[in-house]
Amino acid sequence: MTNLDHGKFSRVTTTFHSLLALTVFFLFFTGYAIAFNAELWWLVELMGGNDWVLTIHRAAGFSLIVLTVFWVLFMLLRASSRSNLREVLPKPKADLMAFVQDVKFALGYADERHPHARQFAGYKADEVPLLSYVGKGVIAIFTVELVLLMVSGLLIWQKTWLMEFYNSQSVAMGFVAFHGLLGVIMLMGVMFHTFEHACHPAFYPVEMKAFLPKKDTPNFHGDPDEYETTGIERLRLKPTWKWATNLLGAMVIVGIAGVLAGSMSYGGYPIPDSLAFADGNMFRTIAINVGMLVLFIGLALSMYGNILRVRYLKQRQQQAQTERDGVATDGGSRE
């Protein structure tokens, strides 16, 4: 582990992140098994049939609501959490300046990125903000999507009430289409998120700061005064990084294209039915299944990150115990 992996999250945050990821993945698996029943028949059978798919989807939805309510209360009631919440909120002037300087940097008109944009650029933990302007944007979009998904999901669960209240079946179908559109958008975000954090050359195949609390993370390579940076210049790419990145990147693109094409054909979202593809398209079926495979990879990496966390903490405990035993032995020999 390197200083590049410096922790920024508390133990509660890392636990919440893992539980939220697990819930979202199950919502995707069950939701798309419902939406693309023919293409993902094996996923329906794996979860016990249509009735079980609906049951798991609703249970995961309620779990998401419980996690969200807990997180909101946790962030608002704890003083330290409220300070972190302020760091997550956008700072219009500084974030806009960071964006403008990033554009200039990409075009060759600036020598370096703005301090509010630095995350993995060779800086120590106390030299970069908790989140860059990009990270803040991701959190804001993800939060809005989750809230809208939860509200629309609860409403379409009671479709008969919607039809009676509005005296129209079209309104209920509109909520269904809106819920599906949000699911497609969120699926694209989760796929890119999986690719970004799994294939980052400094962290491949998993970024540990999402799983390891900051108080358990070493912030320096040995002596804190030995190096001026994180040591990024000494990193070497793993032999499998290049082909794994290309393969996962291609799978993400194919999976997103497949889900979009399937959405056009079955639900009329996000493109009207007039542009629908013909049913039974083999390539679309393959692409949708590739998209589900990307999600399974994301779920596996999340589990792998937690396994690495347990192994690392166990190693630290054993090292600390060995040092204590050594001190006790030295002390005893001097008496």
GROMACS .gro file of C-alpha atoms in nm:
model
  335
    1MET     CA    1   0.000   0.000   0.000
    2THR     CA    2   0.125   0.347  -0.087
    3ASN     CA    3   0.054   0.700   0.021
    4LEU     CA    4  -0.147   0.727  -0.301
    5ASP     CA    5  -0.405   0.514  -0.122
    6HIS     CA    6  -0.433   0.758   0.168
    7GLY     CA    7  -0.768   0.716   0.338
    8LYS     CA    8  -1.023   0.993   0.341
    9PHE     CA    9  -1.326   0.814   0.486
   10SER     CA   10  -1.428   0.703   0.833
   11ARG     CA   11  -1.511   0.344   0.926
   12VAL     CA   12  -1.883   0.421   0.909
   13THR     CA   13  -1.840   0.574   0.562
   14THR     CA   14  -1.653   0.274   0.423
   15THR     CA   15  -1.914   0.036   0.569
   16PHE     CA   16  -2.196   0.247   0.427
   17HIS     CA   17  -2.024   0.253   0.088
   18SER     CA   18  -2.006  -0.128   0.077
   19LEU     CA   19  -2.368  -0.175   0.187
   20LEU     CA   20  -2.489   0.087  -0.060
   21ALA     CA   21  -2.296  -0.078  -0.343
   22LEU     CA   22  -2.442  -0.419  -0.255
   23THR     CA   23  -2.795  -0.276  -0.249
   24VAL     CA   24  -2.756  -0.090  -0.578
   25PHE     CA   25  -2.612  -0.394  -0.752
   26PHE     CA   26  -2.909  -0.608  -0.644
   27LEU     CA   27  -3.147  -0.337  -0.760
   28PHE     CA   28  -2.979  -0.342  -1.101
   29PHE     CA   29  -2.979  -0.721  -1.129
   30THR     CA   30  -3.345  -0.752  -1.037
   31GLY     CA   31  -3.461  -0.438  -1.217
   32TYR     CA   32  -3.303  -0.533  -1.547
   33ALA     CA   33  -3.415  -0.894  -1.509
   34ILE     CA   34  -3.768  -0.749  -1.499
   35ALA     CA   35  -3.711  -0.505  -1.787
   36PHE     CA   36  -3.526  -0.751  -2.014
   37ASN     CA   37  -3.691  -1.074  -1.910
   38ALA     CA   38  -3.621  -1.252  -2.238
   39GLU     CA   39  -3.252  -1.155  -2.267
   40LEU     CA   40  -3.176  -1.217  -1.899
   41TRP     CA   41  -3.384  -1.533  -1.851
   42TRP     CA   42  -3.090  -1.703  -1.682
   43LEU     CA   43  -3.072  -1.425  -1.423
   44VAL     CA   44  -3.444  -1.465  -1.353
   45GLU     CA   45  -3.399  -1.839  -1.305
   46LEU     CA   46  -3.090  -1.781  -1.089
   47MET     CA   47  -3.298  -1.570  -0.849
   48GLY     CA   48  -3.584  -1.817  -0.831
   49GLY     CA   49  -3.830  -1.689  -1.091
   50ASN     CA   50  -4.031  -1.375  -1.151
   51ASP     CA   51  -4.197  -1.366  -0.808
   52TRP     CA   52  -3.864  -1.385  -0.628
   53VAL     CA   53  -3.713  -1.123  -0.860
   54LEU     CA   54  -3.991  -0.879  -0.765
   55THR     CA   55  -3.954  -0.965  -0.395
   56ILE     CA   56  -3.576  -0.912  -0.397
   57HIS     CA   57  -3.615  -0.588  -0.593
   58ARG     CA   58  -3.859  -0.446  -0.340
   59ALA     CA   59  -3.649  -0.565  -0.045
   60ALA     CA   60  -3.342  -0.399  -0.197
   61GLY     CA   61  -3.546  -0.082  -0.256
   62PHE     CA   62  -3.651  -0.066   0.108
   63SER     CA   63  -3.291  -0.134   0.214
   64LEU     CA   64  -3.184   0.161   0.001
   65ILE     CA   65  -3.440   0.385   0.173
   66VAL     CA   66  -3.323   0.272   0.518
   67LEU     CA   67  -2.957   0.331   0.428
   68THR     CA   68  -3.035   0.674   0.287
   69VAL     CA   69  -3.233   0.784   0.593
   70PHE     CA   70  -2.956   0.658   0.822
   71TRP     CA   71  -2.689   0.842   0.623
   72VAL     CA   72  -2.879   1.172   0.621
   73LEU     CA   73  -2.927   1.154   1.000
   74PHE     CA   74  -2.566   1.050   1.050
   75MET     CA   75  -2.437   1.344   0.848
   76LEU     CA   76  -2.663   1.598   1.017
   77LEU     CA   77  -2.643   1.491   1.382
   78ARG     CA   78  -2.264   1.441   1.423
   79ALA     CA   79  -2.045   1.751   1.442
   80SER     CA   80  -1.754   1.593   1.253
   81SER     CA   81  -1.992   1.464   0.985
   82ARG     CA   82  -2.140   1.810   0.940
   83SER     CA   83  -1.792   1.946   0.872
   84ASN     CA   84  -1.735   1.676   0.609
   85LEU     CA   85  -2.074   1.759   0.461
   86ARG     CA   86  -1.959   2.117   0.411
   87GLU     CA   87  -1.656   1.984   0.222
   88VAL     CA   88  -1.886   1.790  -0.011
   89LEU     CA   89  -2.099   2.093  -0.096
   90PRO     CA   90  -1.991   2.287  -0.406
   91LYS     CA   91  -1.774   2.596  -0.369
   92PRO     CA   92  -1.885   2.784  -0.682
   93LYS     CA   93  -1.587   3.017  -0.722
   94ALA     CA   94  -1.310   2.770  -0.636
   95ASP     CA   95  -1.470   2.480  -0.826
   96LEU     CA   96  -1.531   2.696  -1.133
   97MET     CA   97  -1.169   2.814  -1.127
   98ALA     CA   98  -1.056   2.451  -1.095
   99PHE     CA   99  -1.266   2.353  -1.396
  100VAL     CA  100  -1.137   2.643  -1.607
  101GLN     CA  101  -0.775   2.567  -1.514
  102ASP     CA  102  -0.830   2.197  -1.589
  103VAL     CA  103  -0.950   2.288  -1.938
  104LYS     CA  104  -0.646   2.511  -1.987
  105PHE     CA  105  -0.420   2.234  -1.855
  106ALA     CA  106  -0.572   1.983  -2.100
  107LEU     CA  107  -0.518   2.230  -2.386
  108GLY     CA  108  -0.161   2.305  -2.282
  109TYR     CA  109  -0.222   2.660  -2.157
  110ALA     CA  110  -0.160   2.585  -1.785
  111ASP     CA  111   0.142   2.425  -1.617
  112GLU     CA  112  -0.052   2.225  -1.358
  113ARG     CA  113  -0.400   2.135  -1.240
  114HIS     CA  114  -0.581   2.354  -0.990
  115PRO     CA  115  -0.538   2.248  -0.620
  116HIS     CA  116  -0.914   2.180  -0.601
  117ALA     CA  117  -0.880   1.927  -0.884
  118ARG     CA  118  -0.588   1.728  -0.743
  119GLN     CA  119  -0.667   1.378  -0.624
  120PHE     CA  120  -0.413   1.126  -0.755
  121ALA     CA  121  -0.142   1.349  -0.895
  122GLY     CA  122   0.143   1.274  -0.659
  123TYR     CA  123   0.035   1.493  -0.367
  124LYS     CA  124   0.018   1.399  -0.001
  125ALA     CA  125  -0.309   1.360   0.188
  126ASP     CA  126  -0.295   1.706   0.347
  127GLU     CA  127  -0.229   1.876   0.011
  128VAL     CA  128  -0.550   1.780  -0.167
  129PRO     CA  129  -0.916   1.851  -0.083
  130LEU     CA  130  -1.149   1.582   0.046
  131LEU     CA  131  -1.319   1.583  -0.294
  132SER     CA  132  -1.238   1.748  -0.625
  133TYR     CA  133  -1.505   1.940  -0.814
  134VAL     CA  134  -1.555   1.624  -1.022
  135GLY     CA  135  -1.617   1.417  -0.709
  136LYS     CA  136  -1.865   1.671  -0.580
  137GLY     CA  137  -2.053   1.658  -0.908
  138VAL     CA  138  -2.065   1.279  -0.901
  139ILE     CA  139  -2.206   1.280  -0.547
  140ALA     CA  140  -2.466   1.545  -0.636
  141ILE     CA  141  -2.586   1.357  -0.945
  142PHE     CA  142  -2.588   1.023  -0.764
  143THR     CA  143  -2.788   1.170  -0.475
  144VAL     CA  144  -3.054   1.325  -0.701
  145GLU     CA  145  -3.085   1.002  -0.900
  146LEU     CA  146  -3.125   0.791  -0.587
  147VAL     CA  147  -3.397   1.016  -0.444
  148LEU     CA  148  -3.590   1.020  -0.772
  149LEU     CA  149  -3.553   0.643  -0.810
  150MET     CA  150  -3.683   0.581  -0.459
  151VAL     CA  151  -3.983   0.814  -0.500
  152SER     CA  152  -4.077   0.687  -0.846
  153GLY     CA  153  -4.026   0.326  -0.736
  154LEU     CA  154  -4.266   0.367  -0.444
  155LEU     CA  155  -4.522   0.532  -0.672
  156ILE     CA  156  -4.515   0.269  -0.948
  157TRP     CA  157  -4.545  -0.003  -0.682
  158GLN     CA  158  -4.893   0.141  -0.631
  159LYS     CA  159  -4.987   0.179  -0.998
  160THR     CA  160  -5.358   0.124  -0.933
  161TRP     CA  161  -5.358   0.413  -0.685
  162LEU     CA  162  -5.185   0.634  -0.940
  163MET     CA  163  -5.439   0.547  -1.208
  164GLU     CA  164  -5.730   0.610  -0.972
  165PHE     CA  165  -5.583   0.936  -0.841
  166TYR     CA  166  -5.507   1.078  -1.186
  167ASN     CA  167  -5.790   0.890  -1.357
  168SER     CA  168  -5.544   0.791  -1.628
  169GLN     CA  169  -5.338   0.482  -1.708
  170SER     CA  170  -5.091   0.692  -1.906
  171VAL     CA  171  -4.970   0.865  -1.588
  172ALA     CA  172  -4.875   0.533  -1.429
  173MET     CA  173  -4.691   0.428  -1.745
  174GLY     CA  174  -4.517   0.765  -1.747
  175PHE     CA  175  -4.379   0.698  -1.398
  176VAL     CA  176  -4.266   0.353  -1.512
  177ALA     CA  177  -4.084   0.504  -1.811
  178PHE     CA  178  -3.928   0.774  -1.590
  179HIS     CA  179  -3.811   0.512  -1.339
  180GLY     CA  180  -3.658   0.311  -1.622
  181LEU     CA  181  -3.487   0.616  -1.770
  182LEU     CA  182  -3.327   0.695  -1.435
  183GLY     CA  183  -3.214   0.333  -1.412
  184VAL     CA  184  -3.045   0.354  -1.752
  185ILE     CA  185  -2.867   0.677  -1.661
  186MET     CA  186  -2.757   0.539  -1.326
  187LEU     CA  187  -2.639   0.215  -1.487
  188MET     CA  188  -2.409   0.413  -1.716
  189GLY     CA  189  -2.270   0.601  -1.415
  190VAL     CA  190  -2.208   0.283  -1.214
  191MET     CA  191  -2.036   0.115  -1.509
  192PHE     CA  192  -1.804   0.412  -1.560
  193HIS     CA  193  -1.748   0.429  -1.182
  194THR     CA  194  -1.648   0.062  -1.178
  195PHE     CA  195  -1.412   0.114  -1.472
  196GLU     CA  196  -1.258   0.429  -1.326
  197HIS     CA  197  -1.176   0.284  -0.984
  198ALA     CA  198  -1.086  -0.068  -1.099
  199CYS     CA  199  -0.856   0.036  -1.383
  200HIS     CA  200  -0.677   0.336  -1.234
  201PRO     CA  201  -0.309   0.252  -1.300
  202ALA     CA  202  -0.204   0.340  -0.945
  203PHE     CA  203  -0.470   0.121  -0.777
  204TYR     CA  204  -0.552  -0.159  -1.021
  205PRO     CA  205  -0.740  -0.387  -0.960
  206VAL     CA  206  -0.911  -0.217  -0.664
  207GLU     CA  207  -0.885   0.122  -0.495
  208MET     CA  208  -0.846   0.055  -0.124
  209LYS     CA  209  -0.938   0.398   0.010
  210ALA     CA  210  -1.305   0.314  -0.054
  211PHE     CA  211  -1.279   0.018   0.185
  212LEU     CA  212  -1.012   0.106   0.440
  213PRO     CA  213  -1.085   0.370   0.707
  214LYS     CA  214  -0.842   0.661   0.710
  215LYS     CA  215  -0.730   0.592   1.067
  216ASP     CA  216  -0.606   0.249   0.955
  217THR     CA  217  -0.429   0.374   0.643
  218PRO     CA  218  -0.056   0.451   0.637
  219ASN     CA  219  -0.011   0.804   0.508
  220PHE     CA  220   0.355   0.775   0.417
  221HIS     CA  221   0.612   0.528   0.284
  222GLY     CA  222   0.800   0.466   0.606
  223ASP     CA  223   0.957   0.787   0.735
  224PRO     CA  224   0.715   1.077   0.666
  225ASP     CA  225   1.007   1.312   0.600
  226GLU     CA  226   1.179   1.080   0.356
  227TYR     CA  227   0.971   1.168   0.050
  228GLU     CA  228   0.831   1.496  -0.073
  229THR     CA  229   0.550   1.333  -0.271
  230THR     CA  230   0.355   1.010  -0.264
  231GLY     CA  231   0.616   0.826  -0.466
  232ILE     CA  232   0.398   0.810  -0.777
  233GLU     CA  233   0.705   0.839  -0.998
  234ARG     CA  234   0.831   0.501  -0.867
  235LEU     CA  235   0.513   0.310  -0.947
  236ARG     CA  236   0.522   0.044  -1.217
  237LEU     CA  237   0.218  -0.080  -1.407
  238LYS     CA  238   0.110  -0.437  -1.341
  239PRO     CA  239   0.159  -0.665  -1.644
  240THR     CA  240  -0.216  -0.735  -1.672
  241TRP     CA  241  -0.328  -0.371  -1.646
  242LYS     CA  242  -0.323  -0.286  -2.018
  243TRP     CA  243  -0.528  -0.577  -2.151
  244ALA     CA  244  -0.763  -0.576  -1.849
  245THR     CA  245  -0.831  -0.203  -1.897
  246ASN     CA  246  -0.898  -0.243  -2.270
  247LEU     CA  247  -1.123  -0.542  -2.214
  248LEU     CA  248  -1.327  -0.385  -1.933
  249GLY     CA  249  -1.353  -0.056  -2.123
  250ALA     CA  250  -1.490  -0.235  -2.429
  251MET     CA  251  -1.736  -0.428  -2.211
  252VAL     CA  252  -1.861  -0.105  -2.052
  253ILE     CA  253  -1.925   0.052  -2.394
  254VAL     CA  254  -2.095  -0.261  -2.530
  255GLY     CA  255  -2.304  -0.302  -2.214
  256ILE     CA  256  -2.428   0.057  -2.218
  257ALA     CA  257  -2.510   0.036  -2.589
  258GLY     CA  258  -2.702  -0.287  -2.533
  259VAL     CA  259  -2.910  -0.148  -2.247
  260LEU     CA  260  -2.989   0.168  -2.445
  261ALA     CA  261  -3.094  -0.035  -2.747
  262GLY     CA  262  -3.308  -0.262  -2.531
  263SER     CA  263  -3.468   0.038  -2.364
  264MET     CA  264  -3.563   0.182  -2.702
  265SER     CA  265  -3.729  -0.142  -2.802
  266TYR     CA  266  -3.923  -0.235  -2.490
  267GLY     CA  267  -4.005   0.070  -2.287
  268GLY     CA  268  -3.994   0.364  -2.522
  269TYR     CA  269  -3.727   0.531  -2.306
  270PRO     CA  270  -3.501   0.713  -2.340
  271ILE     CA  271  -3.586   0.716  -2.716
  272PRO     CA  272  -3.948   0.710  -2.845
  273ASP     CA  273  -4.096   0.383  -2.971
  274SER     CA  274  -4.083   0.510  -3.328
  275LEU     CA  275  -3.709   0.437  -3.330
  276ALA     CA  276  -3.745   0.092  -3.176
  277PHE     CA  277  -3.534  -0.201  -3.290
  278ALA     CA  278  -3.693  -0.532  -3.393
  279ASP     CA  279  -3.747  -0.790  -3.118
  280GLY     CA  280  -3.518  -1.090  -3.094
  281ASN     CA  281  -3.197  -0.909  -3.190
  282MET     CA  282  -2.909  -1.144  -3.106
  283PHE     CA  283  -2.646  -0.871  -3.083
  284ARG     CA  284  -2.861  -0.664  -2.848
  285THR     CA  285  -2.913  -0.972  -2.629
  286ILE     CA  286  -2.537  -1.031  -2.612
  287ALA     CA  287  -2.471  -0.664  -2.533
  288ILE     CA  288  -2.723  -0.658  -2.247
  289ASN     CA  289  -2.565  -0.969  -2.096
  290VAL     CA  290  -2.220  -0.808  -2.129
  291GLY     CA  291  -2.356  -0.511  -1.932
  292MET     CA  292  -2.474  -0.745  -1.655
  293LEU     CA  293  -2.129  -0.908  -1.657
  294VAL     CA  294  -1.973  -0.565  -1.593
  295LEU     CA  295  -2.203  -0.528  -1.291
  296PHE     CA  296  -2.099  -0.872  -1.164
  297ILE     CA  297  -1.735  -0.764  -1.199
  298GLY     CA  298  -1.815  -0.451  -0.997
  299LEU     CA  299  -1.982  -0.662  -0.727
  300ALA     CA  300  -1.684  -0.901  -0.720
  301LEU     CA  301  -1.438  -0.610  -0.688
  302SER     CA  302  -1.642  -0.466  -0.401
  303MET     CA  303  -1.624  -0.800  -0.220
  304TYR     CA  304  -1.253  -0.831  -0.302
  305GLY     CA  305  -1.187  -0.484  -0.156
  306ASN     CA  306  -1.347  -0.588   0.173
  307ILE     CA  307  -1.144  -0.911   0.177
  308LEU     CA  308  -0.824  -0.709   0.127
  309ARG     CA  309  -0.932  -0.476   0.409
  310VAL     CA  310  -0.974  -0.769   0.649
  311ARG     CA  311  -0.640  -0.919   0.545
  312TYR     CA  312  -0.458  -0.587   0.580
  313LEU     CA  313  -0.603  -0.512   0.925
  314LYS     CA  314  -0.514  -0.863   1.037
  315GLN     CA  315  -0.156  -0.814   0.919
  316ARG     CA  316  -0.133  -0.484   1.108
  317GLN     CA  317  -0.263  -0.649   1.425
  318GLN     CA  318  -0.007  -0.928   1.392
  319GLN     CA  319   0.271  -0.675   1.331
  320ALA     CA  320   0.166  -0.471   1.633
  321GLN     CA  321   0.152  -0.786   1.847
  322THR     CA  322   0.499  -0.888   1.730
  323GLU     CA  323   0.637  -0.545   1.820
  324ARG     CA  324   0.476  -0.559   2.165
  325ASP     CA  325   0.620  -0.905   2.223
  326GLY     CA  326   0.962  -0.781   2.114
  327VAL     CA  327   0.947  -0.486   2.355
  328ALA     CA  328   0.839  -0.714   2.637
  329THR     CA  329   1.124  -0.957   2.562
  330ASP     CA  330   1.386  -0.681   2.548
  331GLY     CA  331   1.257  -0.536   2.872
  332GLY     CA  332   1.272  -0.870   3.041
  333SER     CA  333   1.630  -0.936   2.930
  334ARG     CA  334   1.750  -0.608   3.072
  335GLU     CA  335   1.612  -0.676   3.418
   0.00000   0.00000   0.00000
